[in-house]
PDB file of C-alpha atoms in Angstrom:
ATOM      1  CA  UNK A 895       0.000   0.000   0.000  1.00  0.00           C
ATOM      2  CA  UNK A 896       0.934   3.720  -0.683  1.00  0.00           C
ATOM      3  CA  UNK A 897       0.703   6.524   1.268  1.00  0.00           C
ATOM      4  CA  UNK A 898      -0.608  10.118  -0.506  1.00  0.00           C
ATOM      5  CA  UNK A 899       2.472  12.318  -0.900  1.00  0.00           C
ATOM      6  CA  UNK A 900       1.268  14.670   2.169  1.00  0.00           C
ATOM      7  CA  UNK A 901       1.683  11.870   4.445  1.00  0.00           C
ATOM      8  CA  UNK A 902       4.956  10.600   3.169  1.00  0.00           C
ATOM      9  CA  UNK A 903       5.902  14.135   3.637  1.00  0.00           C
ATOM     10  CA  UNK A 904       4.452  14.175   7.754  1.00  0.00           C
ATOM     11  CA  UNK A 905       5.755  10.697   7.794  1.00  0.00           C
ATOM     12  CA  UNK A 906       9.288  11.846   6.700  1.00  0.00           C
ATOM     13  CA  UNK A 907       9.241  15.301   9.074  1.00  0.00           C
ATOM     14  CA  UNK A 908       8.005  13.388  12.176  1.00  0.00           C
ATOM     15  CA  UNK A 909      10.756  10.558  11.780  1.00  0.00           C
ATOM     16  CA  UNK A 910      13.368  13.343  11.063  1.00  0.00           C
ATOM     17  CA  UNK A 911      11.615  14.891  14.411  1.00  0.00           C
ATOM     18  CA  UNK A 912      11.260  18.502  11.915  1.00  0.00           C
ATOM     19  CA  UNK A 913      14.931  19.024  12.690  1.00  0.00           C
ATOM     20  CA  UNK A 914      16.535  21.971  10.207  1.00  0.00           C
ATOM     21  CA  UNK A 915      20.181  20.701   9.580  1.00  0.00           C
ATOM     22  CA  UNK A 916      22.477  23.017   7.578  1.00  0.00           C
ATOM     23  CA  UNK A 917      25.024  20.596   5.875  1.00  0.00           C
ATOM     24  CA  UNK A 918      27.600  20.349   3.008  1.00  0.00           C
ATOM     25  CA  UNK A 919      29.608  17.828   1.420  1.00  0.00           C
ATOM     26  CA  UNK A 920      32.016  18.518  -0.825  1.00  0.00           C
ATOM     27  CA  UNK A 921      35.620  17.413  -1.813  1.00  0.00           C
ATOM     28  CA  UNK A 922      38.307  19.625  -2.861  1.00  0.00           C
ATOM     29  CA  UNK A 923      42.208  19.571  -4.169  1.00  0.00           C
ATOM     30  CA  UNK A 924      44.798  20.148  -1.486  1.00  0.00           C
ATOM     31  CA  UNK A 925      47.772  20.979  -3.176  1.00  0.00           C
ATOM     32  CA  UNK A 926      50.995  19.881  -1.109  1.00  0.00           C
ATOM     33  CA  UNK A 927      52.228  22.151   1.344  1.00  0.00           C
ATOM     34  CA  UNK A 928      48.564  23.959   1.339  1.00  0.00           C
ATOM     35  CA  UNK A 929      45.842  24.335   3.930  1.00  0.00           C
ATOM     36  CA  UNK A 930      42.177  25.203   2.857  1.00  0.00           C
ATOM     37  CA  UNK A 931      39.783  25.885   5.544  1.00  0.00           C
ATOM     38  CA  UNK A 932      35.883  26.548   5.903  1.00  0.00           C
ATOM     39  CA  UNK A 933      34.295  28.491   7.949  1.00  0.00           C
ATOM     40  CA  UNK A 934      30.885  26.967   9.966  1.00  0.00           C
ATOM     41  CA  UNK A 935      28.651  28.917  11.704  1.00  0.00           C
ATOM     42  CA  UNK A 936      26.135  27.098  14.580  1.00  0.00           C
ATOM     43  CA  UNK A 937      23.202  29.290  15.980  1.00  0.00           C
ATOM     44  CA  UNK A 938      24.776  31.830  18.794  1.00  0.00           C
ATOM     45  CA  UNK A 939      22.781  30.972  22.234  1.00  0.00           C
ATOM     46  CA  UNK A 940      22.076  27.473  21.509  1.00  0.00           C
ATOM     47  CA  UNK A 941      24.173  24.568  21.739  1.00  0.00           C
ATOM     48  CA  UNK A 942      24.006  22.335  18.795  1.00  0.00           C
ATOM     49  CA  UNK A 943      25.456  19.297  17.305  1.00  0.00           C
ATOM     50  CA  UNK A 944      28.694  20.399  14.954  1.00  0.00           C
ATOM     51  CA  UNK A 945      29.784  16.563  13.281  1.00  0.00           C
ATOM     52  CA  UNK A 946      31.060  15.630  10.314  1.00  0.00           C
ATOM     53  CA  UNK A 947      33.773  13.639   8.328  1.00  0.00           C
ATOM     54  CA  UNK A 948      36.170  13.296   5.773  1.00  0.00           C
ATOM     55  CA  UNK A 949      37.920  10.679   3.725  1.00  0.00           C
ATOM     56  CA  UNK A 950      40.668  11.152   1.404  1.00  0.00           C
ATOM     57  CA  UNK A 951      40.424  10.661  -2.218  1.00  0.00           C
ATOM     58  CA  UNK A 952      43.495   9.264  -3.780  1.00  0.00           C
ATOM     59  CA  UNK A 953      43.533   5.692  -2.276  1.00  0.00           C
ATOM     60  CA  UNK A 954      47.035   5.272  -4.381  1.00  0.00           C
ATOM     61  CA  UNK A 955      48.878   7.687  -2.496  1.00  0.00           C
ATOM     62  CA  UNK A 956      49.632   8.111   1.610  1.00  0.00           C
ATOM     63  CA  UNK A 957      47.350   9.525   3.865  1.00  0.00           C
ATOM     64  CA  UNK A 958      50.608  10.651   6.034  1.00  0.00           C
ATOM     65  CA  UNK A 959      51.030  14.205   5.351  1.00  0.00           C
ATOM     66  CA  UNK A 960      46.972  14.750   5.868  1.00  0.00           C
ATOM     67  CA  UNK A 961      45.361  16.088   8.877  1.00  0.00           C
ATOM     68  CA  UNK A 962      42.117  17.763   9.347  1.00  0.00           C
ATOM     69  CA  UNK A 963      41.571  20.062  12.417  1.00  0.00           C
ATOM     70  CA  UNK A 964      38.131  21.902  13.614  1.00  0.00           C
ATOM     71  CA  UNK A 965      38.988  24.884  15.568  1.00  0.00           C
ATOM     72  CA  UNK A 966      36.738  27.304  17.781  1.00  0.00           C
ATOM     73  CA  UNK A 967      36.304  30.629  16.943  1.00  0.00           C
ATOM     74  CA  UNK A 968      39.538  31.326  19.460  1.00  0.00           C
ATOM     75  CA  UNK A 969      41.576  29.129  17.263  1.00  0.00           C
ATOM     76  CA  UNK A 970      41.528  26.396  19.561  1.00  0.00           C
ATOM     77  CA  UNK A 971      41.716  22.843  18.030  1.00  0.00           C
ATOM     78  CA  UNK A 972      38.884  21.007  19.405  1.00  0.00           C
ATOM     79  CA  UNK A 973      39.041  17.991  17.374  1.00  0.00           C
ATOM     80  CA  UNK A 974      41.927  16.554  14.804  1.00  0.00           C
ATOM     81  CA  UNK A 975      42.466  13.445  12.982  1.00  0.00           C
ATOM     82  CA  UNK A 976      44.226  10.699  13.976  1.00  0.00           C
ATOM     83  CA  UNK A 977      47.526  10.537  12.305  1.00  0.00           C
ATOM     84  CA  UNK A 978      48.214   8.532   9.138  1.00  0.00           C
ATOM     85  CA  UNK A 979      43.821   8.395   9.123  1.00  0.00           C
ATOM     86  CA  UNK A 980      42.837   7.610   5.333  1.00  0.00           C
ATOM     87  CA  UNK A 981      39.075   8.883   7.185  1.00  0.00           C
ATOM     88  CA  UNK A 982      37.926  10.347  10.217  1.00  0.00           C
ATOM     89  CA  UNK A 983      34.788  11.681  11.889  1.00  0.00           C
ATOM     90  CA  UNK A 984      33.634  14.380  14.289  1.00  0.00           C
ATOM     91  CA  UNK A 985      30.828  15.203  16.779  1.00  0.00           C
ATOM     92  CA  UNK A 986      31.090  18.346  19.182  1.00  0.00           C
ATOM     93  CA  UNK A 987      28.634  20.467  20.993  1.00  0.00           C
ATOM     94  CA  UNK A 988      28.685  23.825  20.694  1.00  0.00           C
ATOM     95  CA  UNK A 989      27.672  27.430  19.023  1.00  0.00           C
ATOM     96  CA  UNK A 990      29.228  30.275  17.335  1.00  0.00           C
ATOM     97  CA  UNK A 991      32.134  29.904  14.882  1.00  0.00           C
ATOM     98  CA  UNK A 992      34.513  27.361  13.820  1.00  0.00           C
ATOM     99  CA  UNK A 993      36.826  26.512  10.790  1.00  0.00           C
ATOM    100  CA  UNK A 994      37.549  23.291   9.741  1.00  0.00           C
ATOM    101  CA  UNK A 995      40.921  22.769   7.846  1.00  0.00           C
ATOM    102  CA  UNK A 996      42.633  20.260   6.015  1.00  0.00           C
ATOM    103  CA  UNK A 997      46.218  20.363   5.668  1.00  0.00           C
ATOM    104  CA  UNK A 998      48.234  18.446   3.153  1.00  0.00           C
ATOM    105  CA  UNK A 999      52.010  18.635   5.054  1.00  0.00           C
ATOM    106  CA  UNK A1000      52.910  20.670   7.552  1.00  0.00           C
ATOM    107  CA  UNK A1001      52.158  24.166   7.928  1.00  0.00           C
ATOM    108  CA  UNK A1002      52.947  26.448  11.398  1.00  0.00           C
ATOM    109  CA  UNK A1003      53.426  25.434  14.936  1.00  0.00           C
ATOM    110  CA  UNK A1004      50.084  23.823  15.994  1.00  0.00           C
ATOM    111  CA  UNK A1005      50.082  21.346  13.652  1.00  0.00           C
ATOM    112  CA  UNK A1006      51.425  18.120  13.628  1.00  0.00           C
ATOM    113  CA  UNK A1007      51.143  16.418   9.821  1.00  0.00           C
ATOM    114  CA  UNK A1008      54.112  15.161   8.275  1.00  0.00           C
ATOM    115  CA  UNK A1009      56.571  17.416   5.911  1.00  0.00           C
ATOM    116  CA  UNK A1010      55.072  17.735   2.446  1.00  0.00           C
ATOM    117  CA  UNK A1011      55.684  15.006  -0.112  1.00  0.00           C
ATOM    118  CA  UNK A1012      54.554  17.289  -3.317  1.00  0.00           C
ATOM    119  CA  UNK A1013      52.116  15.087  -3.711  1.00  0.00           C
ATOM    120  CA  UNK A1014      48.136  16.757  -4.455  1.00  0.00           C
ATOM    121  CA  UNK A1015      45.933  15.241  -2.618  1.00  0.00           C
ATOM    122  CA  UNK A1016      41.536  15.073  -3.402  1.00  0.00           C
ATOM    123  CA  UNK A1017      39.923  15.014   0.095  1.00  0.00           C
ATOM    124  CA  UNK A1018      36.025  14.229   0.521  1.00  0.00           C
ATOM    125  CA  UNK A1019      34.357  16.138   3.815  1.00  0.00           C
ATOM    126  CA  UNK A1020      31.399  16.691   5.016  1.00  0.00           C
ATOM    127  CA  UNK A1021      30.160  19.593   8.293  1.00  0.00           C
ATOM    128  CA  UNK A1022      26.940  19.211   9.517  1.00  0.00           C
ATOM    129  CA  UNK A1023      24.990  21.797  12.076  1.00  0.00           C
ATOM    130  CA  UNK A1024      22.031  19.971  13.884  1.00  0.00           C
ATOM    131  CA  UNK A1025      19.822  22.439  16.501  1.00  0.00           C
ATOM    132  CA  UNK A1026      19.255  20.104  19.536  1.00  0.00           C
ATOM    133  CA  UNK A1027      15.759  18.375  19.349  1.00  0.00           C
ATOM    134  CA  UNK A1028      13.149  19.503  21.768  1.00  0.00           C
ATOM    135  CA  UNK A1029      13.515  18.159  25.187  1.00  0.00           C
ATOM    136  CA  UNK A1030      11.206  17.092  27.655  1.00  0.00           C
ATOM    137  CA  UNK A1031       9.422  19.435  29.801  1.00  0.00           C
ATOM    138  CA  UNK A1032       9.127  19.543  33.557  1.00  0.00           C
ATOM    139  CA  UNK A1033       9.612  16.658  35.837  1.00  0.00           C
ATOM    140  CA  UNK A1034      11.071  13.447  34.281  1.00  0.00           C
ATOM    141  CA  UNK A1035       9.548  10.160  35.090  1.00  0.00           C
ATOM    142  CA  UNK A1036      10.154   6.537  33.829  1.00  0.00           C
ATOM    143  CA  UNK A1037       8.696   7.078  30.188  1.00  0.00           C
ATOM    144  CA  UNK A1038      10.044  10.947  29.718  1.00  0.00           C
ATOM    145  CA  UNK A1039      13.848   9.495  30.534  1.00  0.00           C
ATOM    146  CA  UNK A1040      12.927   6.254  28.027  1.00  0.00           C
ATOM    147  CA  UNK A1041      11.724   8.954  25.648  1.00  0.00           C
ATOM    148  CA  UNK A1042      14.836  11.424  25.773  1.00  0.00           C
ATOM    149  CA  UNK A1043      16.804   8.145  25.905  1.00  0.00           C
ATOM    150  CA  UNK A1044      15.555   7.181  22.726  1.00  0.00           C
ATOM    151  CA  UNK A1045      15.869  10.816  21.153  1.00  0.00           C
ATOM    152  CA  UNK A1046      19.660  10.165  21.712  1.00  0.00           C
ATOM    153  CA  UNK A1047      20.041   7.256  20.091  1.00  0.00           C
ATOM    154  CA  UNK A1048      18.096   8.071  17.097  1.00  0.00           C
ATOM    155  CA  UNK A1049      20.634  11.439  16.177  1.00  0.00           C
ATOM    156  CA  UNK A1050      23.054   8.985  16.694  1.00  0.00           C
ATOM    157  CA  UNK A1051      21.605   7.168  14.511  1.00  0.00           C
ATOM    158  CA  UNK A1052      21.112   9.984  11.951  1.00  0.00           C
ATOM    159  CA  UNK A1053      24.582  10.710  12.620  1.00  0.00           C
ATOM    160  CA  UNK A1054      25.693   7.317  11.350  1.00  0.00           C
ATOM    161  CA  UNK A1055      23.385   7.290   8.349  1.00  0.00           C
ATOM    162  CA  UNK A1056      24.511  10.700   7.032  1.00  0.00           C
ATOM    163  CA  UNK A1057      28.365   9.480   7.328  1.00  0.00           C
ATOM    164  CA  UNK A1058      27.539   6.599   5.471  1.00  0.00           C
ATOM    165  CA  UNK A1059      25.449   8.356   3.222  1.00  0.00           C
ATOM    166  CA  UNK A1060      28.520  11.057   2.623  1.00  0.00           C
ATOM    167  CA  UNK A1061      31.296   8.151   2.225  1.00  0.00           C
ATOM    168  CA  UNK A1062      28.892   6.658  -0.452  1.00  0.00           C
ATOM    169  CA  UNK A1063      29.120   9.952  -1.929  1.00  0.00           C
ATOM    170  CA  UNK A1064      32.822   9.777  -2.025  1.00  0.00           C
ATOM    171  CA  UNK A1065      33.085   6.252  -3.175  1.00  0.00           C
ATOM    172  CA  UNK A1066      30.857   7.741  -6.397  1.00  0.00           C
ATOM    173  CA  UNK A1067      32.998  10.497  -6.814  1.00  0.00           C
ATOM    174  CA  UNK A1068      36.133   8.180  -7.232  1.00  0.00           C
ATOM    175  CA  UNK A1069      34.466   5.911  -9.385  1.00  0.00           C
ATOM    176  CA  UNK A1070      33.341   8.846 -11.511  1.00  0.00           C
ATOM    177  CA  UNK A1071      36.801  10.043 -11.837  1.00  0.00           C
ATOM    178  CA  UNK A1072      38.729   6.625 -12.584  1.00  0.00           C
ATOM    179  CA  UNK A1073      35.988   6.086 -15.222  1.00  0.00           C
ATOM    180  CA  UNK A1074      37.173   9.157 -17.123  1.00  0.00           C
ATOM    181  CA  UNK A1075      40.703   8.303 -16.304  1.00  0.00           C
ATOM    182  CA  UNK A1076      40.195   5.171 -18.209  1.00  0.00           C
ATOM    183  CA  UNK A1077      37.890   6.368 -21.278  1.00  0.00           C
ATOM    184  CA  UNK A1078      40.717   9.050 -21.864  1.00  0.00           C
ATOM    185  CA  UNK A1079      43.503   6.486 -21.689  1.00  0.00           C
ATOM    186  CA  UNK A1080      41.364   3.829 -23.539  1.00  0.00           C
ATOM    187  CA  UNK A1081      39.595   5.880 -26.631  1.00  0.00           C
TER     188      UNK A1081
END
């Protein structure tokens, strides 16, 4: 059986509990040596979820000289990759500013990738900015704790989904880009 479009639509918004995410995925060239960063902005006086990942491109080449770093708006590194990580994520509360930056080799005295190689490296990431869900009012008995408990674990859930969802992504975008490696080698 089908449902009419408007309830697919309620269906959808109640399962997604109306949240409004602001989100991005994109991937982008670090040339060696370089550092691009991006700027993400969560609502000022509410604390929100800030997560997100990345996963480097070039699955030929060393993930050594990468690192990826989300700072606060004081500069402060509040998360970084692991080193030598081919893919990473992130999930911090918080609001105001922050920059997330990818660095292909090292660059100035807070950071802690390996010397540049020369090598150009095509990095996948994704930021996500997701306003807390409504809490529970008042008093908390048995069922409002089992409730809020279960609001966790579904943006966790959500979480999970939209890295997979992203990494998916990726995996297209490298499949995209060998297949016009090989037509242009091959016709």
């Amino acid at each position: 059986m089908r449902l009419p479009k408007i309830l697919q639509i309620l269906l959808f918004a109640v399962l997604n509990g109306f949240r409004i995410v602001v989100e991005g995925a994109f991937s982008a060239t670090v040339e060696s040596g370089e550092e691009h960063c991006y700027n993400v902005i969560a609502p000022a006086g509410v604390q929100s979820v800030i997560h997100g990942n990345f996963d480097i491109l070039d699955d030929d080449e060393s993930p050594d000289p990468i690192g990826v770093v989300l700072y606060d708006s004081k500069m402060t590194p509040v998360w970084r990759s692991e080193r030598q990580a081919q893919e990473g994520t992130f999930s911090i509360t918080g609001e105001g500013k922050y920059e997330l930056c990818i660095q292909n080799g090292s660059m100035g005295s807070d950071d802690y990738v390996a010397p540049k190689d020369g090598i150009d490296r095509e990095v996948g990431f994704a930021i996500r900015v997701v306003p807390p869900q409504r809490g529970i009012e008042g008093e908390a008995g048995p069922d409002d704790r089992l409730t809020s408990h279960l609001i966790e674990l579904s943006e966790k859930l959500m979480e999970g989904l939209d890295t997979m969802t992203d990494h998916q992504e990726y995996m297209r975008e490298r499949e995209n880009r060998h297949a016009v490696l090989a037509d242009s080698t091959f016709n």
